[in-house]
Short mmCIF file of C-alpha atoms in Angstrom, two decimals:
data_model
loop_
_atom_site.label_atom_id
_atom_site.label_comp_id
_atom_site.label_asym_id
_atom_site.label_seq_id
_atom_site.Cartn_x
_atom_site.Cartn_y
_atom_site.Cartn_z
CA MET A 98 28.93 45.60 -0.47
CA LYS A 99 25.28 44.95 -1.05
CA ALA A 100 23.62 41.57 -1.53
CA VAL A 101 20.14 40.51 -2.53
CA ILE A 102 19.69 36.99 -1.22
CA GLN A 103 16.88 34.83 -2.55
CA ARG A 104 15.94 31.44 -1.15
CA VAL A 105 15.35 29.24 -4.17
CA SER A 106 14.02 25.80 -5.03
CA LYS A 107 16.16 26.06 -8.15
CA ALA A 108 18.17 28.67 -10.02
CA SER A 109 20.38 28.89 -13.07
CA VAL A 110 22.51 31.32 -15.04
CA THR A 111 22.67 31.19 -18.82
CA ILE A 112 25.11 33.07 -21.06
CA GLU A 113 24.66 32.95 -24.84
CA ASN A 114 22.29 29.95 -24.58
CA GLU A 115 24.75 27.98 -22.41
CA THR A 116 23.92 27.18 -18.80
CA VAL A 117 26.98 28.12 -16.74
CA ALA A 118 25.50 27.57 -13.27
CA SER A 119 22.59 25.55 -11.94
CA ILE A 120 21.45 24.63 -8.42
CA SER A 121 18.50 23.08 -6.67
CA GLN A 122 17.62 24.11 -3.10
CA GLY A 123 19.81 26.94 -1.88
CA LEU A 124 20.51 30.63 -2.33
CA LEU A 125 20.88 32.94 -5.30
CA VAL A 126 23.06 35.88 -4.24
CA LEU A 127 23.17 39.03 -6.35
CA LEU A 128 26.26 40.96 -5.27
CA GLY A 129 27.02 44.65 -5.78
CA ILE A 130 30.42 46.12 -4.93
CA VAL A 131 31.47 49.71 -4.26
CA THR A 132 34.95 51.23 -4.30
CA ASP A 133 35.43 51.33 -0.53
CA ASP A 134 34.48 47.68 0.09
CA THR A 135 37.17 45.73 1.94
CA GLN A 136 38.16 42.24 3.09
CA GLU A 137 36.25 42.99 6.29
CA ASP A 138 33.06 43.43 4.23
CA ILE A 139 33.73 40.11 2.47
CA LEU A 140 34.26 38.21 5.73
CA TRP A 141 31.23 39.69 7.45
CA LEU A 142 28.84 39.27 4.51
CA SER A 143 29.94 35.73 3.68
CA LYS A 144 29.50 34.58 7.26
CA LYS A 145 26.13 36.32 7.49
CA ILE A 146 24.84 34.67 4.30
CA ALA A 147 26.13 31.20 5.18
CA ASN A 148 24.49 31.35 8.61
CA LEU A 149 21.19 33.10 7.78
CA ARG A 150 18.45 30.98 9.31
CA ILE A 151 15.95 31.25 6.45
CA PHE A 152 15.30 27.59 5.64
CA GLU A 153 12.50 25.69 7.33
CA ASP A 154 13.20 23.22 10.10
CA GLU A 155 11.13 20.08 10.79
CA TYR A 156 8.38 22.28 12.29
CA GLY A 157 8.07 24.54 9.25
CA VAL A 158 9.81 27.45 11.00
CA MET A 159 12.61 29.39 9.29
CA ASN A 160 15.29 28.25 11.69
CA THR A 161 18.05 26.56 9.64
CA SER A 162 20.87 27.91 7.51
CA LEU A 163 22.39 27.06 4.16
CA ILE A 164 25.18 25.34 6.08
CA ASN A 165 22.64 23.20 8.00
CA ILE A 166 20.77 22.02 4.91
CA LYS A 167 23.98 21.55 2.89
CA GLY A 168 22.38 23.69 0.19
CA ASP A 169 24.01 25.20 -2.85
CA ALA A 170 24.64 28.80 -3.85
CA ILE A 171 25.06 30.86 -6.99
CA VAL A 172 26.71 34.28 -6.75
CA VAL A 173 26.08 36.75 -9.57
CA SER A 174 27.79 40.14 -9.81
CA GLN A 175 25.28 42.95 -10.21
CA PHE A 176 26.53 46.54 -10.25
CA THR A 177 22.96 47.81 -10.70
CA LEU A 178 22.32 47.17 -6.99
CA HIS A 179 24.11 50.46 -6.39
CA ALA A 180 21.92 52.46 -8.75
CA ALA A 181 21.22 56.03 -7.65
CA THR A 182 17.66 56.93 -8.64
CA LYS A 183 17.02 60.12 -6.68
CA LYS A 184 17.39 62.50 -9.65
CA GLY A 185 15.65 61.98 -12.96
CA ASN A 186 14.61 58.68 -14.48
CA ARG A 187 17.95 57.33 -15.67
CA PRO A 188 19.82 55.52 -12.88
CA SER A 189 23.38 56.51 -12.13
CA TYR A 190 25.90 53.80 -11.29
CA ILE A 191 28.66 56.14 -10.11
CA LYS A 192 28.89 54.34 -6.72
CA ALA A 193 29.51 50.92 -8.27
CA ALA A 194 33.17 49.90 -8.30
CA LYS A 195 34.97 49.65 -11.64
CA PRO A 196 36.09 46.15 -12.76
CA ASP A 197 39.70 46.61 -11.64
CA ILE A 198 38.41 46.91 -8.07
CA SER A 199 35.25 44.83 -8.19
CA ILE A 200 36.53 41.68 -9.95
CA PRO A 201 39.14 40.83 -7.26
CA LEU A 202 36.62 41.58 -4.49
CA TYR A 203 33.94 39.47 -6.21
CA GLU A 204 36.36 36.55 -6.60
CA ALA A 205 37.49 36.90 -2.99
CA PHE A 206 33.87 36.89 -1.83
CA VAL A 207 33.11 33.71 -3.77
CA SER A 208 36.22 32.04 -2.30
CA GLN A 209 35.26 33.10 1.22
CA LEU A 210 31.70 31.82 0.81
CA GLU A 211 33.09 28.49 -0.42
CA ALA A 212 35.25 28.32 2.70
CA ASP A 213 32.34 29.20 4.99
CA LEU A 214 30.02 26.67 3.32
CA GLU A 215 32.75 24.05 2.83
CA ARG A 216 31.47 23.47 -0.71
CA LYS A 217 31.79 24.82 -4.23
CA VAL A 218 29.84 27.97 -5.03
CA GLN A 219 28.67 28.44 -8.58
CA THR A 220 28.85 31.80 -10.33
CA GLY A 221 27.83 33.70 -13.38
CA LYS A 222 30.48 35.44 -15.46
CA PHE A 223 31.55 38.89 -14.36
CA GLY A 224 30.42 41.55 -16.85
CA ALA A 225 28.55 39.13 -19.12
CA ASP A 226 24.98 39.53 -20.32
CA MET A 227 23.43 36.83 -18.13
CA LYS A 228 19.96 35.38 -18.01
CA VAL A 229 19.18 34.45 -14.42
CA GLU A 230 16.30 32.11 -13.84
CA LEU A 231 14.99 31.19 -10.40
CA LEU A 232 12.10 29.71 -8.53
CA ASN A 233 11.96 31.84 -5.39
CA ASP A 234 10.95 29.63 -2.47
CA GLY A 235 8.57 31.36 -0.08
CA PRO A 236 9.15 33.90 -1.52
CA VAL A 237 12.09 34.76 0.69
CA THR A 238 14.24 37.71 -0.39
CA ILE A 239 16.61 39.53 1.95
CA ILE A 240 18.75 42.59 1.24
CA ILE A 241 21.98 43.07 3.20
CA ASP A 242 24.26 46.09 2.97
CA THR A 243 27.61 45.85 4.77
CA LYS A 244 27.53 49.61 5.28
CA ASN A 245 24.47 49.12 7.55
CA LYS A 246 25.79 46.46 9.92
CA GLU A 247 24.62 48.12 13.09
#
């Protein structure tokens, strides 16, 4: 499981000119899933994201988490995070899990993040053509891959 986490002042997801998700201060999480991802990956990644100390404290130091600031989150599925670009110029997405595997894992991840944050997490729509708009705060962007935990 791979996530691109962006600290945002605001973010939204629009599908066919309809806004389906919108937050102010918080995190936009782009989530890519591979076939061998498991519940262990979900638990580890959700806890890591909820507790990342990437928001500024009263001294202007990145020392507080999404939990601490009671911020919001949007999770968007993005299979292109697992693009293989080593050969040629056309990315291969062979590592990305097919929908029958990735949809249940994506939904489980969103549910786990809601539990860890103790608040509703907004989402895009799996497989839809989404327009994601964000104001990256910092900018702060962090990439986490559950296959590289150590």
